Amino acid sequence: GRIIIGIVGKPGAGKSTLSNLLVRTLRTQGKTVAVLAVDPSSPLSGGAILGDRLRMQEHFRDPGVFIRSMGARGSLGGIARATRAAIRLSGLLNFDYIFVETDGIGQSESEMVELADTTILVLMPNSGDEIQLMKSGVLQLADIYLVNKSDLANPARMINELHENTAPSDPQAWCPPVLATSALEQSGIDSLAAAIEQHAHFEKNHPKGLELREKRAIREILRTMHALIEPEFMAAI
């Protein structure tokens, strides 16, 4: 079945280039990919559409890749209802992978975790981001941690810190891998694709993974019900 991949991190962490390379790798494996780029800051996302088209140019005429930029339309957390609908539609159109990419650390992650099967948090080496994340409790949310742009600085210290702070206390739980990638040197992309595959396997076959999937489905149904009922409730009062 389809796998929804959430890619989060601050602007400038290199998420776009990374997802571009990941799409390339998955296409060589014969997989189809939908890429939904959510721009939380822009109501209509005019600039982002152009930016995405430029950076995803090599995939733009590929019928196995669908690319769409979306504004967050004032939705809290930056992941709009429209994005949820687009994900469902991409699933019905049988894309193997659906990427949802959004800027921002904090609210975006917690919304992404509800939405995605696998959440990837992209950080830059020695940026001090991990300390800020530890304070906000966001660090426990992702399934895969990436120290990108690892060609700029040695990522070893940051990788160790992330390992120490994200390893679960429950031995049955998923232990998030911490990977070093460099979009510039195009390194670490195969390891990332393999980690996504491993996490999907865990969620489909492990009791803990199945439990997480069920919780996500319940939350999504509740959110959808809320979205449907709210306008009627507001009209009634």
Coordinates of C-alpha atoms in Angstrom, one line a residue:
G1 CA 0.0 0.0 0.0
R2 CA 0.9 3.6 -0.2
I3 CA 3.3 5.2 2.3
I4 CA 2.8 8.8 3.4
I5 CA 6.2 10.5 4.2
G6 CA 6.2 13.7 6.2
I7 CA 9.3 15.8 5.8
V8 CA 9.7 18.6 8.3
G9 CA 12.4 21.0 9.4
K10 CA 13.3 24.7 9.3
P11 CA 13.6 26.6 6.1
G12 CA 17.1 26.2 4.7
A13 CA 17.7 22.7 6.1
G14 CA 17.7 21.4 2.5
K15 CA 14.4 19.5 2.6
S16 CA 13.6 20.3 -1.1
T17 CA 16.8 19.1 -2.6
L18 CA 16.7 16.0 -0.4
S19 CA 13.2 15.1 -1.4
N20 CA 14.2 15.7 -5.0
L21 CA 17.0 13.1 -4.7
L22 CA 14.8 10.7 -2.8
V23 CA 12.2 10.9 -5.6
R24 CA 15.0 10.1 -8.1
T25 CA 16.0 7.0 -6.1
L26 CA 12.5 5.8 -5.7
R27 CA 11.8 6.2 -9.4
T28 CA 14.8 4.1 -10.3
Q29 CA 13.2 1.4 -8.1
G30 CA 10.0 1.8 -10.2
K31 CA 8.0 3.5 -7.5
T32 CA 5.5 6.3 -8.2
V33 CA 5.6 9.4 -6.0
A34 CA 3.3 12.4 -5.3
V35 CA 5.0 15.4 -3.7
L36 CA 2.8 17.9 -1.8
A37 CA 4.7 21.0 -0.7
V38 CA 2.9 23.0 2.0
D39 CA 3.9 26.6 2.4
P40 CA 2.7 27.6 5.9
S41 CA 3.4 31.3 5.5
S42 CA 1.6 32.0 2.2
P43 CA -2.1 32.2 1.8
L44 CA -1.9 31.4 -1.9
S45 CA 1.6 30.1 -2.2
G46 CA 2.2 31.7 -5.6
G47 CA 6.0 31.9 -5.1
A48 CA 6.3 28.4 -3.8
I49 CA 4.6 26.9 -6.9
L50 CA 7.2 28.4 -9.1
G51 CA 10.1 27.4 -6.8
D52 CA 8.9 23.8 -6.7
R53 CA 8.6 23.6 -10.4
L54 CA 12.1 24.8 -10.8
R55 CA 13.7 22.5 -8.3
M56 CA 11.7 19.4 -9.4
Q57 CA 12.3 20.1 -13.1
E58 CA 13.8 16.7 -13.8
H59 CA 10.6 15.0 -12.5
F60 CA 8.2 17.5 -14.0
R61 CA 7.4 15.6 -17.2
D62 CA 7.5 12.2 -15.5
P63 CA 4.0 10.7 -15.4
G64 CA 5.1 8.7 -12.3
V65 CA 5.6 11.9 -10.3
F66 CA 2.9 14.3 -9.3
I67 CA 4.0 17.7 -7.7
R68 CA 1.7 20.2 -6.1
S69 CA 2.3 23.3 -4.0
M70 CA -0.3 24.3 -1.5
G71 CA -0.8 27.3 0.8
A72 CA -1.7 26.4 4.4
R73 CA -4.8 28.6 4.1
G74 CA -4.6 29.8 7.7
S75 CA -4.9 26.3 9.1
L76 CA -3.2 25.9 12.5
G77 CA 0.0 23.9 12.1
G78 CA 0.4 24.7 8.5
I79 CA -1.0 21.4 7.2
A80 CA -4.3 22.4 5.6
R81 CA -7.5 20.4 5.2
A82 CA -6.8 20.6 1.5
T83 CA -3.6 18.7 2.0
R84 CA -5.4 15.9 3.8
A85 CA -7.8 15.7 0.8
A86 CA -4.8 15.7 -1.6
I87 CA -3.2 12.9 0.3
R88 CA -6.4 10.8 0.2
L89 CA -6.7 11.5 -3.5
S90 CA -3.0 10.6 -4.2
G91 CA -3.7 7.4 -2.3
L92 CA -6.7 6.6 -4.5
L93 CA -4.6 7.3 -7.6
N94 CA -2.3 4.5 -6.4
F95 CA 0.9 6.5 -5.9
D96 CA 3.4 4.3 -3.9
Y97 CA 4.8 7.2 -1.9
I98 CA 3.2 10.5 -1.0
F99 CA 5.6 13.1 0.3
V100 CA 4.3 16.0 2.4
E101 CA 6.9 18.7 2.9
T102 CA 6.5 21.6 5.2
D103 CA 8.6 24.3 6.8
G104 CA 8.7 25.0 10.5
I105 CA 9.5 23.2 13.7
G106 CA 6.9 22.9 16.5
Q107 CA 3.2 22.8 15.6
S108 CA 4.0 21.5 12.1
E109 CA 5.6 18.3 13.5
S110 CA 2.8 17.4 15.8
E111 CA 0.3 17.8 13.0
M112 CA 2.6 15.9 10.6
V113 CA 2.9 13.0 13.0
E114 CA -0.9 12.6 12.9
L115 CA -0.9 12.6 9.2
A116 CA 2.2 10.7 8.0
D117 CA 3.2 7.0 8.3
T118 CA 6.8 8.1 8.5
T119 CA 7.9 11.5 9.8
I120 CA 11.4 12.7 8.8
L121 CA 12.9 15.6 10.7
V122 CA 15.7 17.3 8.8
L123 CA 18.3 19.2 10.8
M124 CA 21.5 21.0 10.0
P125 CA 24.8 20.0 11.6
N126 CA 25.8 21.8 14.8
S127 CA 23.0 24.3 14.4
G128 CA 22.0 23.9 18.1
D129 CA 18.5 23.0 16.8
E130 CA 18.4 19.8 18.8
I131 CA 18.6 21.7 22.1
Q132 CA 15.7 23.9 21.2
L133 CA 13.7 20.8 20.1
M134 CA 14.4 19.0 23.3
K135 CA 12.9 21.9 25.3
S136 CA 9.8 21.9 23.2
G137 CA 9.4 18.1 23.3
V138 CA 9.3 17.9 19.6
L139 CA 12.4 15.7 19.5
Q140 CA 10.4 12.6 20.5
L141 CA 8.0 12.9 17.5
A142 CA 10.0 11.9 14.4
D143 CA 10.6 8.3 13.1
I144 CA 13.8 9.2 11.2
Y145 CA 16.3 12.0 12.0
L146 CA 18.5 13.4 9.3
V147 CA 21.5 15.6 9.8
N148 CA 21.6 17.1 6.3
K149 CA 24.3 19.3 4.7
S150 CA 26.8 17.1 6.6
D151 CA 29.4 18.2 4.1
L152 CA 29.4 21.6 5.8
A153 CA 30.4 20.4 9.3
N154 CA 31.2 17.1 11.0
P155 CA 27.8 15.7 12.1
A156 CA 29.2 13.1 14.7
R157 CA 28.5 15.1 17.9
M158 CA 24.9 16.0 16.8
I159 CA 24.2 12.4 15.7
N160 CA 25.3 11.1 19.2
E161 CA 23.2 13.7 20.9
L162 CA 20.2 12.8 18.8
H163 CA 20.7 9.1 19.5
E164 CA 20.9 9.7 23.2
N165 CA 17.7 11.9 23.3
T166 CA 15.5 9.9 21.0
A167 CA 16.2 6.2 21.9
P168 CA 12.9 4.9 23.4
S169 CA 12.8 3.4 26.9
D170 CA 10.5 0.6 25.6
P171 CA 12.6 -2.1 23.9
Q172 CA 9.6 -3.0 21.8
A173 CA 9.2 0.5 20.4
W174 CA 10.7 1.7 17.1
C175 CA 14.2 3.1 17.6
P176 CA 14.6 6.1 15.2
P177 CA 17.7 5.9 13.1
V178 CA 19.8 9.1 12.9
L179 CA 21.4 9.4 9.5
A180 CA 23.9 11.9 7.9
T181 CA 23.0 13.0 4.4
S182 CA 24.5 15.5 2.0
A183 CA 22.2 16.7 -0.8
L184 CA 25.3 18.4 -2.3
E185 CA 27.4 15.2 -2.4
Q186 CA 24.2 13.1 -2.9
S187 CA 25.3 10.9 -0.1
G188 CA 23.1 9.0 2.4
I189 CA 20.0 8.9 0.1
D190 CA 20.1 5.1 -0.3
S191 CA 20.3 4.7 3.5
L192 CA 17.3 7.0 3.9
A193 CA 15.2 5.0 1.4
A194 CA 16.2 1.8 3.3
A195 CA 15.2 3.4 6.6
I196 CA 11.8 4.4 5.2
E197 CA 11.3 0.8 4.0
Q198 CA 12.3 -0.6 7.5
H199 CA 9.9 1.8 9.3
A200 CA 7.0 0.8 7.0
H201 CA 7.8 -2.9 7.7
F202 CA 7.7 -2.2 11.4
E203 CA 4.4 -0.4 11.3
K204 CA 2.8 -3.1 9.2
N205 CA 4.1 -6.1 11.1
H206 CA 4.9 -5.2 14.7
P207 CA 2.1 -5.0 17.4
K208 CA 3.4 -1.5 18.5
G209 CA 3.4 -0.3 14.9
L210 CA -0.2 -1.6 14.3
E211 CA -1.3 0.2 17.5
L212 CA 0.2 3.5 16.2
R213 CA -1.6 3.1 12.9
E214 CA -4.9 2.5 14.6
K215 CA -4.5 5.6 16.8
R216 CA -3.6 7.7 13.7
A217 CA -6.7 6.5 11.9
I218 CA -9.0 7.3 14.9
R219 CA -7.5 10.9 15.2
E220 CA -8.0 11.5 11.5
I221 CA -11.6 10.4 11.6
L222 CA -12.2 12.7 14.6
R223 CA -10.6 15.6 12.8
T224 CA -12.7 15.0 9.7
M225 CA -15.9 14.8 11.8
H226 CA -14.9 18.1 13.5
A227 CA -14.3 19.8 10.1
L228 CA -17.7 18.6 8.8
I229 CA -19.7 19.5 12.0
E230 CA -18.0 22.8 12.9
P231 CA -19.6 25.0 10.1
E232 CA -23.1 23.6 11.0
F233 CA -22.5 24.2 14.7
M234 CA -21.3 27.8 14.1
A235 CA -24.4 28.4 11.9
A236 CA -26.7 27.0 14.5
I237 CA -25.4 29.4 17.2

